[in-house]
Amino acid sequence: MPKIKVDGQELEVAPGRKLLDVLEEHGTHVPHFCWHPGLKPHGNCRMCLVKVNNSRKLEVSCMYPCTDNLEVTTKGPEIEAARKTVMEFLLINHPLDCPICDKAGECMLQDHTYKYRHGLSRFHEDKVIKETKDLGPTVRIWGNRCISCTRCIRFTDDVVGTGELSLVNRGDHGMADVHPDVPLDNPMSLNVVDICPVGALIDKSFLFQARVWFTERIETTCTSCSRGCNVTATMHKGEVKRLQPRRNDDVNGFWMCDAGRLDIEWLKSPARLRTARGGAKDVADQLRSAAGRVGIILSTSATLEEMFLAKQLATAVNGRIGFVSLDQGTRWVSKSGFAIETDKTANRRGAATLFGKNLGFEDVTAGIHSGDLTHLVVINAIPNLAWPEDIRDATKKVSWLAVADVLESDLSTRAAVVIPSAAWAEKDGTIVNRDGRVQRLRRLHDAPGAAVSDASWLQEVLVHLGARKTVVSAEGVFREAFPGMDYGKVGNMGSALPAIATDVPANTVQK
Amino acid sequence: MDAHNPHADAHKDAHALVAHAPPGLSWLARASIAAYLPSIAAGMAKTLEWMFRPAVTLRYPEQQYKPRKGYRGEHRLKKDEQGRPKCVACFMCATACPAECITIVAEPAPWPDRDKVPAKFEIDMLKCIYCGMCEEACPCDAIELTETFTQIATTRKEKIYDKERLLKN
Amino acid sequence: MAIDRPTRLPMEIEEQTEGDLGGKRMIVNFGPQHPATHGTLRSIMEVDGEVIKHMDLEIGFLHSGFEKISEARTYNQTVVVSDRMNYLSPLCNNIGLSCAIEKMMGIEVTPRCAAIRVILYELSRIADHIVCVGLQAMDLGAFSMMLWAFIERERLYDIFENVTGARLTTSYTRVGGLMRDVPHDFKDQVKAFLITGRKTVREMENMLNTNRIFMDRCKGINKIGKADAISYGLTGPLLRAAGVPYDLRKNRPYLGYEKYDFELVTEQEGDVWARYRVRVRELYESMKIVEQAIEMLPEGPINIGDPEVVIPHKNEKNNPQGGMEGLIYHFKNYMYGHGVQPSPGEVYLGTEAPNGELGYYLVSDGTQKPWRWRVRPPSFYNYQAFPEMCKGGTISDVVSGLSSLNIIAGELDR
Amino acid sequence: MTWLWFFAKIGVALGIIFSLGPVCIMGDRKISAWIQGRVGPNRVGPWGTFQPIADILKLMMKEVIVPDGVDKVLFLGGPLIVFIAPVFGYCVIPFGNQIGEEKLQVVNLDIGLLFIMSVLSVGVYGITLGGWASNNKFSLMGSLRASAQLISYELTFGLTMLLVVMMSASADPLKSASVDLSKIVLHQAEYGWNIFGGATWWGLPSGLIGFVLLFTCAMAENNRLPFDMAECEAELVGGYHTEYSGMGFAMYMFSEYCSMILSASLIVTLFLGGWSFPYLTDPADHSFLAGVISIGVFFTKICIILFLYIQLRWTLPRFRYDQVMSLGWKTFLPLALVNIGYMAVIGVFLEKP
C-alpha cells in the first residue's frame, strides 16, 4: 500500500489509483471540469493541477497515479495562478449566456470562476461562434458554451457504448457533436446533460422551465421500473420539473434512463382522477356485507405499506388477493452494465416478500367467473395500464366494483365506488427494488383534487370494518409491518429488506 | 429620580427665568425674556414676514412635480432596435427583488437570433417597493425605472402590470 | 433607580380603577392613536387630576417584523428593510447597516464612498433634528414652526431624491459601496442647502430660544439625571442633554469621523429644554461636518474593486463589464445560495444616529442570508425611560416630553 | 317703521356674525397657509372663497355619531347652548352710529355690559356639558379645563370692563358711569379711545394695560390657541369636542368663531372706540351715509382684531393648563386690580368730576 502525503497529511491508498480520486475521497477539494467519478479520466481541462514532489511542473491530478512517498500540495500561489490562467482561457470564448442558460446556478464554470478566478476579462477580440442545434430528440447543444471537456463523449463511448458523440474541429473551434445522421438517441442520452459541467448540453424537456436557484430538490426513488434508480426531483412551484440521477453505487451508479426521467408528465395529466365517487365508508359497508365473496386486485407498483394494508383488508373480509403488473419491452443493458428492466412496476419484489412468489390475478378472476366472488376492489398505481382482458371481463361480471386509480380508465367509469389515488410523487412510502433493497418514496407535491394515498383510504376502510383502531401515517404502517424499522433507518440510500412482522394474520390468498 | 412637581417649580419668577436664559445675550434681551410680550411681538413679526413669502407648495394637478432623471418610479421594459423586448427572461430581477413582486415565465424565442424571451412578465406594482434593485440586477439593460411617479388605478388588477403595459411605459 | 412599585400589566390597571373613580385616580391612554405619539405607541397614565402618578408603556402596535423579514433576504436586500425602520432618517439606517456588514466581511470602503456616506449621514441627521424640533414646537401648539421645519426638510429630501432616486425609501447603500454615484451637481446642491438651512435654523432658534411660553413648557420638564440616563441606556441627544459627553462619532469613530472637526454638544439640565438646545446646536455641528466633507470630497470609485462582493460596473451599454467573468460575478452575486457569503461569525456595529446609538448585530452562518439580523434602535431604549421622566408631571408635560424623545415607532417595534 | 328698523338691525347684527363667521373660518385657514408657506384652500370658487360653504355642506351631510353611554340630551344640547350665547350677546353691541332716531344696536340696553357678561358665561355651559356628556376622559378633562379657565379669566374680564366704565365716568357727568355700551362708544367718540386712556393723558398706561388684559382674557374665553386648554389637540385629542361629528362639531367650531367675533366687537366697543374714527365719523351726524360709514369702520376694526387673533394662533405655542391658571390668578388678576386701583385713585384725586 503506497503512502502519500496530502498537504502534510499522510494517507494510505490502494496502488494504481489516480490522485484526484484519492483527494476527492479524502475530502480535499481540487477543482476540475473533465474529471467525473463515473468516467475514465481524460486530463484535458488542466484545472486539477497540483504540485507533487516528483515533478518540477504542476501535474494533472486526475491522471497522476499514486506512488509511494508522494507528497502533494493542493494550495499555494503557484497553483492558484495556474488555475486562474486555466479559467481565463476557458472563459475567453465562453458566450455571455448566463441569462439564457438553464445551467446558471448549478454551473461548474460559474462556481469555479467565482472561487478561483479573481479578476475581469482581458480579452477584447471577437469570440468564436459555434452552432446551436439539436443533437437528438432529447438533447440540444449550444456549441458556444462547450469547453471541450469530453465528458459527454466519454459517457457515450464508455458507459452507453453507442458512441454517437465525438469532438469535432480543433482548438477553440472544438465542440462535442454527433456524426451526421446519427442522432444522440440512446436510452440514457439525457445523462450527458447532468454531467456537462457547463450549459452546453441542455435537456429539451427542462428548457426554460425554471431557474434552478428557485427550485427545491427532494431525494426520492424512480418508480418506472423495478431497478428503483435513486433520483433527485427538482421542484418548482409545486411541480416536478425534472428528475436527475442520484449517486448510489449499489443501485444505479451515477445514471438513470431517459424513460424514467421523462415519466413525470402524466402526473399533471388532465386524465388524472380528481373526484371521488363514494368513499371509504361505502367500501367498508359493501365489503362487510359481502365478507367471503370479496376479491382484491392490487398493482405491484403499490408501496409496501399499501400492500400490507391490502393484506389486512383481505384478512378482515376473508377475501382473495390478486396482482396485476406490467412487463414491457426487452431488457436493455449498457456497455458499463447499467440495465433497464422489463418489469415496469416498482415493487414486485416487495409483493413477493409479503405474499409469496405467485403473483397472479387468475385466482381472483376465476373466483368471479365461478360466482364465488361478487365484490371486487381494484387498487392500481400503474399509469396507463392496459388492463388484461381477463380482469376487464371479471369487472363486468361482479355485482359491485370499487376502483382506486391514478388515471381514468374504463374500469373507473364503470365502478360503483371510485377513489382517486395519489401517484408516487404525492405520497410517502417504501418500495423494494428487484435486488430486495427497500427505498423511500417521498411526497413531492400535493395530490390533485380529492386524491388520497391508498394507504390512508385503506386504513379508513379498515377502521370502519373494526380491523384497525386509527389511521396513521405511512411511516406508522411501515413500523407496524416491520417492527424495529423506520424510515430513518431506510435512509436516503435504501437498505436491505427486513423481516416482516410475525403477528400479522396469515396470508389469506387462497391457492 | 426626583419626581418634580410642576405646581411647585414650574412657575419660576422672572429672575429665575433670566438666569435660565441662554448665555451671550445682552441684559436687555435677558430682561425682556422675562416678559411675554417682546417675544410674542417678535414672533408676530416673523409670521407676518412669512405671510409675504411665496408659497413653497405645488398646486398639484395643474403643477406637476417633475422628478429628475434617476428617480425610481414606475418600471419600463426596454425594446431593442427591432422593437422586441430586450428582456431575455433571465430572472435576475425576480431574484434580486426584495419584495418578490416580479413574475416571469420564459419561452423559446420565435426569432432566430434570440434564444429566450419572456412569455409572461408581470410586476405587481402594489407589492413593488421601488428600490431599483431589478434595474441594478438586469444584465441585459432591459428593465428600467422611469420618472413616472403618479400612478392611478381603480382596481387591484390594473396594478398588476403585464409585459405589454411595461413595454408601453 | 428605585421604581416605586412593581410594574403591572396595563390591563390590570384598567380593571382596578375603571368605572370606580370615587375621587381616586383615573387611567388615561395616550395612544395607540393619539396626536402626540407621532406613531403607534401607547402610554397608559394613571393620573391624579392632571398629575401623572404612574405610567406604563406598551409597544408593538407597529410591529412589522423587520428583523424576521431580513433573515429571509440576502445581505444587500436587507437595505430596503432598514429604510423603513426610522422614517425620519432612513439613510442613517442604510449606512449603519452596510457598515456593519462590511465590518463583518472586513471590507474597507473607498474614500469617496466614505465621504459621501458621511455627508448623507449628517444631512439625514439635520433632516431628523430639524423635524424633531419642528414637531416639538407643533406639539406645544406652534404649528407654523413645524411646517417651516418641513419646508427645510423637503429641501434635504430633494437632495436625497437626486442622489438616491427616492425621497424616503432611499435604499442607497450596498455592501462595499453605494447604489450609484452622486449626481454631478451634488456639491452645489448641498452648498445651497447649507445656506438656506442655516438661515432656517437660526430663524427657528430666534423664534423659540427667547419665547417665554416655549421656555415655560420646556424648562425643568421631563428631567432625567446623568446617572439615570446612563443606567437606562439612553443615547444620543437625550444622554448628551443630561451632561454625558458620549457620541459614537467621537468615542468610536467610523467612516473616518475622526478626520472631521466638530464639537461634541452637551447640556447639563437633562430636561426638554436641554434636549432642544442639544438638537439645535448639533444642527450647526452637522452642517460643519457636511461643509468639511463636501470640500474634501475625493474623486475615485464609489465601490470597492472586489467583484465578488460588488457587482461589476455596467458599461455604457449598461451590460456587466468585464466580459464573461463580469457576467458570472454578476450572476453569482444575485443567485440564491451563491454570492456574498460572509464566513460564520457575528458582528455588532453601533453608529450615532440622530436619536442615539443605532446598532446592528448580525450573525452569519456562512450563507447568503443573515442568520440573525438584530437592531439596537435608539428609540426603544429611550422610550423605556419615559415613565420615570414623566412621573409627577402633568399630561401636558407628557406631550412635550414625548416629542423631545423623538420616538420613531417604526424602529421602536422593528 | 320701528319694526322695520328692528328687523333691519337684527339683520345687520346677524349678518355681521353669520357672514363674518365663515369669513373667519376661511381667514383662519388662508392666513395659516400664508404663514406656513402654503396656498391654503383654493379649489372651491374663486381663490377658494366658497370653501366655508363647502365645509358646512359637508359637515351637514355627515352622520352625527352618538357614542355609546353618552347622555344624549346633553350631548346633543351642548352645541346648541354654546351656539346661542354669542348670538344673544350680539344684541347689545352698537355696530354703528345713530341713523335718524334709531340707534344701530338691536336692543339698547342700559345694562348692556352686564348682559354681555352674563351671556358670555353661558357659553361655558355648552362646552362643559358637551364634554361631560361625551363619556370620554379627554372630553371630560377638556370641559373641566374650560370651566376652570373661563371662571378664572371672567374675573379679570369683569375687572377690565369695570375699568372701562370708570374711564367713561371720568369726564362728563352727563355721559358718565354708564354700563350702556352705546354710551361708552359715544364717550370714546367724543373724548378719545379708551385704549389711549380715554379723556385723560394719565389714563394711557391704564388703557393700554386694560386693552392687553381684555384682549388676552377674550382669547382665553374663546379658547383660542395660546389658551386652548379645552381642545388642545396635541394633548386632549380635541378636548370637549373629541366625540362630536357632523353638525355637532360644526356648531362647536362655528360658535368658537362667533364668540371670537363677539369678543372682537366687545374689544372694539370698549377700547377701540366702537364705530367711531377720528375725522371719519361724527357722533352728531345722524345721516344715513354717516351711519353706513360707521358700520364700515366698526366692521374694519373687528376684522383687524380677528386678524390678530388668527395670527397669534399660528405664532404662539400653547400654555400648560396650570400655567394658564397661574397666569390668570397670579398675574392678570393682580394687574387688573392694580390697574383699577390706579384709575380709581388718580381719577378721584386728580380729576374730580
PDB file of C-alpha atoms in Angstrom, chain C residues 60-179:
ATOM      1  CA  GLY C  60     -45.732  46.575  19.426  1.00  0.00           C
ATOM      2  CA  PHE C  61     -48.594  48.175  17.544  1.00  0.00           C
ATOM      3  CA  LEU C  62     -46.387  48.823  14.556  1.00  0.00           C
ATOM      4  CA  HIS C  63     -44.595  45.535  14.706  1.00  0.00           C
ATOM      5  CA  SER C  64     -43.636  44.791  11.145  1.00  0.00           C
ATOM      6  CA  GLY C  65     -41.180  42.024  11.805  1.00  0.00           C
ATOM      7  CA  PHE C  66     -38.301  43.835  10.163  1.00  0.00           C
ATOM      8  CA  GLU C  67     -35.757  41.594  11.829  1.00  0.00           C
ATOM      9  CA  LYS C  68     -37.518  38.437  10.779  1.00  0.00           C
ATOM     10  CA  ILE C  69     -38.105  39.670   7.254  1.00  0.00           C
ATOM     11  CA  SER C  70     -34.414  40.392   6.959  1.00  0.00           C
ATOM     12  CA  GLU C  71     -33.487  36.867   7.839  1.00  0.00           C
ATOM     13  CA  ALA C  72     -35.185  35.805   4.612  1.00  0.00           C
ATOM     14  CA  ARG C  73     -33.334  38.357   2.498  1.00  0.00           C
ATOM     15  CA  THR C  74     -29.803  38.492   1.230  1.00  0.00           C
ATOM     16  CA  TYR C  75     -27.454  40.946   2.868  1.00  0.00           C
ATOM     17  CA  ASN C  76     -27.920  43.519   0.167  1.00  0.00           C
ATOM     18  CA  GLN C  77     -31.661  43.130   0.125  1.00  0.00           C
ATOM     19  CA  THR C  78     -31.957  43.948   3.805  1.00  0.00           C
ATOM     20  CA  VAL C  79     -31.104  47.540   2.983  1.00  0.00           C
ATOM     21  CA  VAL C  80     -34.664  48.104   1.851  1.00  0.00           C
ATOM     22  CA  VAL C  81     -35.914  46.826   5.173  1.00  0.00           C
ATOM     23  CA  SER C  82     -33.693  49.199   7.101  1.00  0.00           C
ATOM     24  CA  ASP C  83     -35.209  52.148   5.228  1.00  0.00           C
ATOM     25  CA  ARG C  84     -38.496  51.604   6.837  1.00  0.00           C
ATOM     26  CA  MET C  85     -37.401  51.489  10.421  1.00  0.00           C
ATOM     27  CA  ASN C  86     -36.580  55.106  11.005  1.00  0.00           C
ATOM     28  CA  TYR C  87     -38.735  57.043   8.634  1.00  0.00           C
ATOM     29  CA  LEU C  88     -37.186  60.358   9.574  1.00  0.00           C
ATOM     30  CA  SER C  89     -33.630  59.482   8.634  1.00  0.00           C
ATOM     31  CA  PRO C  90     -33.649  56.343   6.501  1.00  0.00           C
ATOM     32  CA  LEU C  91     -30.201  56.975   5.106  1.00  0.00           C
ATOM     33  CA  CYS C  92     -28.678  56.618   8.564  1.00  0.00           C
ATOM     34  CA  ASN C  93     -30.188  53.157   8.778  1.00  0.00           C
ATOM     35  CA  ASN C  94     -28.899  52.252   5.322  1.00  0.00           C
ATOM     36  CA  ILE C  95     -25.410  53.410   6.106  1.00  0.00           C
ATOM     37  CA  GLY C  96     -25.298  51.848   9.549  1.00  0.00           C
ATOM     38  CA  LEU C  97     -26.404  48.502   8.156  1.00  0.00           C
ATOM     39  CA  SER C  98     -23.927  48.489   5.307  1.00  0.00           C
ATOM     40  CA  CYS C  99     -21.109  49.489   7.648  1.00  0.00           C
ATOM     41  CA  ALA C 100     -21.997  46.591   9.934  1.00  0.00           C
ATOM     42  CA  ILE C 101     -21.985  44.069   7.085  1.00  0.00           C
ATOM     43  CA  GLU C 102     -18.706  45.487   5.831  1.00  0.00           C
ATOM     44  CA  LYS C 103     -17.207  45.181   9.277  1.00  0.00           C
ATOM     45  CA  MET C 104     -18.267  41.548   9.367  1.00  0.00           C
ATOM     46  CA  MET C 105     -16.663  40.897   5.999  1.00  0.00           C
ATOM     47  CA  GLY C 106     -13.605  43.005   6.714  1.00  0.00           C
ATOM     48  CA  ILE C 107     -14.237  45.408   3.890  1.00  0.00           C
ATOM     49  CA  GLU C 108     -12.845  48.917   3.812  1.00  0.00           C
ATOM     50  CA  VAL C 109     -14.898  51.246   1.637  1.00  0.00           C
ATOM     51  CA  THR C 110     -13.305  53.705  -0.739  1.00  0.00           C
ATOM     52  CA  PRO C 111     -12.566  57.247   0.486  1.00  0.00           C
ATOM     53  CA  ARG C 112     -15.130  58.748  -1.846  1.00  0.00           C
ATOM     54  CA  CYS C 113     -17.785  56.339  -0.637  1.00  0.00           C
ATOM     55  CA  ALA C 114     -16.947  57.107   2.979  1.00  0.00           C
ATOM     56  CA  ALA C 115     -17.141  60.856   2.378  1.00  0.00           C
ATOM     57  CA  ILE C 116     -20.475  60.572   0.567  1.00  0.00           C
ATOM     58  CA  ARG C 117     -21.795  58.417   3.348  1.00  0.00           C
ATOM     59  CA  VAL C 118     -20.695  60.955   5.942  1.00  0.00           C
ATOM     60  CA  ILE C 119     -22.350  63.780   4.040  1.00  0.00           C
ATOM     61  CA  LEU C 120     -25.588  61.866   3.677  1.00  0.00           C
ATOM     62  CA  TYR C 121     -25.465  60.689   7.263  1.00  0.00           C
ATOM     63  CA  GLU C 122     -25.131  64.218   8.522  1.00  0.00           C
ATOM     64  CA  LEU C 123     -27.753  65.559   6.136  1.00  0.00           C
ATOM     65  CA  SER C 124     -30.095  62.888   7.458  1.00  0.00           C
ATOM     66  CA  ARG C 125     -29.253  63.964  10.971  1.00  0.00           C
ATOM     67  CA  ILE C 126     -30.143  67.505  10.010  1.00  0.00           C
ATOM     68  CA  ALA C 127     -33.412  66.325   8.492  1.00  0.00           C
ATOM     69  CA  ASP C 128     -34.201  64.338  11.604  1.00  0.00           C
ATOM     70  CA  HIS C 129     -33.287  67.038  14.118  1.00  0.00           C
ATOM     71  CA  ILE C 130     -34.968  69.804  12.212  1.00  0.00           C
ATOM     72  CA  VAL C 131     -38.199  67.879  12.008  1.00  0.00           C
ATOM     73  CA  CYS C 132     -37.902  66.861  15.632  1.00  0.00           C
ATOM     74  CA  VAL C 133     -37.531  70.469  16.726  1.00  0.00           C
ATOM     75  CA  GLY C 134     -40.406  71.465  14.479  1.00  0.00           C
ATOM     76  CA  LEU C 135     -42.600  68.722  15.846  1.00  0.00           C
ATOM     77  CA  GLN C 136     -41.673  69.688  19.357  1.00  0.00           C
ATOM     78  CA  ALA C 137     -42.927  73.169  18.623  1.00  0.00           C
ATOM     79  CA  MET C 138     -46.021  71.756  16.995  1.00  0.00           C
ATOM     80  CA  ASP C 139     -46.836  69.588  19.965  1.00  0.00           C
ATOM     81  CA  LEU C 140     -46.675  72.671  22.096  1.00  0.00           C
ATOM     82  CA  GLY C 141     -49.046  74.381  19.712  1.00  0.00           C
ATOM     83  CA  ALA C 142     -46.744  76.310  17.398  1.00  0.00           C
ATOM     84  CA  PHE C 143     -47.934  74.663  14.258  1.00  0.00           C
ATOM     85  CA  SER C 144     -46.254  77.028  11.819  1.00  0.00           C
ATOM     86  CA  MET C 145     -42.817  76.120  13.121  1.00  0.00           C
ATOM     87  CA  MET C 146     -43.409  72.534  12.168  1.00  0.00           C
ATOM     88  CA  LEU C 147     -44.210  73.432   8.605  1.00  0.00           C
ATOM     89  CA  TRP C 148     -41.214  75.732   8.359  1.00  0.00           C
ATOM     90  CA  ALA C 149     -39.110  72.825   9.520  1.00  0.00           C
ATOM     91  CA  PHE C 150     -40.762  70.608   6.966  1.00  0.00           C
ATOM     92  CA  ILE C 151     -40.028  73.076   4.191  1.00  0.00           C
ATOM     93  CA  GLU C 152     -36.357  72.759   5.052  1.00  0.00           C
ATOM     94  CA  ARG C 153     -36.654  69.021   5.339  1.00  0.00           C
ATOM     95  CA  GLU C 154     -38.163  68.900   1.860  1.00  0.00           C
ATOM     96  CA  ARG C 155     -35.102  70.715   0.521  1.00  0.00           C
ATOM     97  CA  LEU C 156     -32.999  67.964   2.028  1.00  0.00           C
ATOM     98  CA  TYR C 157     -35.284  65.359   0.538  1.00  0.00           C
ATOM     99  CA  ASP C 158     -34.763  66.978  -2.848  1.00  0.00           C
ATOM    100  CA  ILE C 159     -31.071  66.287  -2.390  1.00  0.00           C
ATOM    101  CA  PHE C 160     -31.776  62.725  -1.303  1.00  0.00           C
ATOM    102  CA  GLU C 161     -34.038  62.241  -4.269  1.00  0.00           C
ATOM    103  CA  ASN C 162     -31.401  63.402  -6.685  1.00  0.00           C
ATOM    104  CA  VAL C 163     -28.807  61.201  -5.083  1.00  0.00           C
ATOM    105  CA  THR C 164     -30.797  58.056  -4.437  1.00  0.00           C
ATOM    106  CA  GLY C 165     -33.849  58.326  -6.656  1.00  0.00           C
ATOM    107  CA  ALA C 166     -36.320  58.279  -3.819  1.00  0.00           C
ATOM    108  CA  ARG C 167     -37.271  60.758  -1.156  1.00  0.00           C
ATOM    109  CA  LEU C 168     -37.929  58.452   1.746  1.00  0.00           C
ATOM    110  CA  THR C 169     -37.239  54.850   0.821  1.00  0.00           C
ATOM    111  CA  THR C 170     -33.702  55.608  -0.167  1.00  0.00           C
ATOM    112  CA  SER C 171     -32.117  52.113  -0.099  1.00  0.00           C
ATOM    113  CA  TYR C 172     -28.926  53.780  -1.179  1.00  0.00           C
ATOM    114  CA  THR C 173     -26.084  51.769   0.224  1.00  0.00           C
ATOM    115  CA  ARG C 174     -24.785  48.403  -0.854  1.00  0.00           C
ATOM    116  CA  VAL C 175     -22.260  46.167   0.769  1.00  0.00           C
ATOM    117  CA  GLY C 176     -18.921  47.624  -0.206  1.00  0.00           C
ATOM    118  CA  GLY C 177     -20.220  50.804  -1.709  1.00  0.00           C
ATOM    119  CA  LEU C 178     -23.236  52.654  -2.900  1.00  0.00           C
ATOM    120  CA  MET C 179     -26.074  52.053  -5.266  1.00  0.00           C
TER     121      MET C 179
END
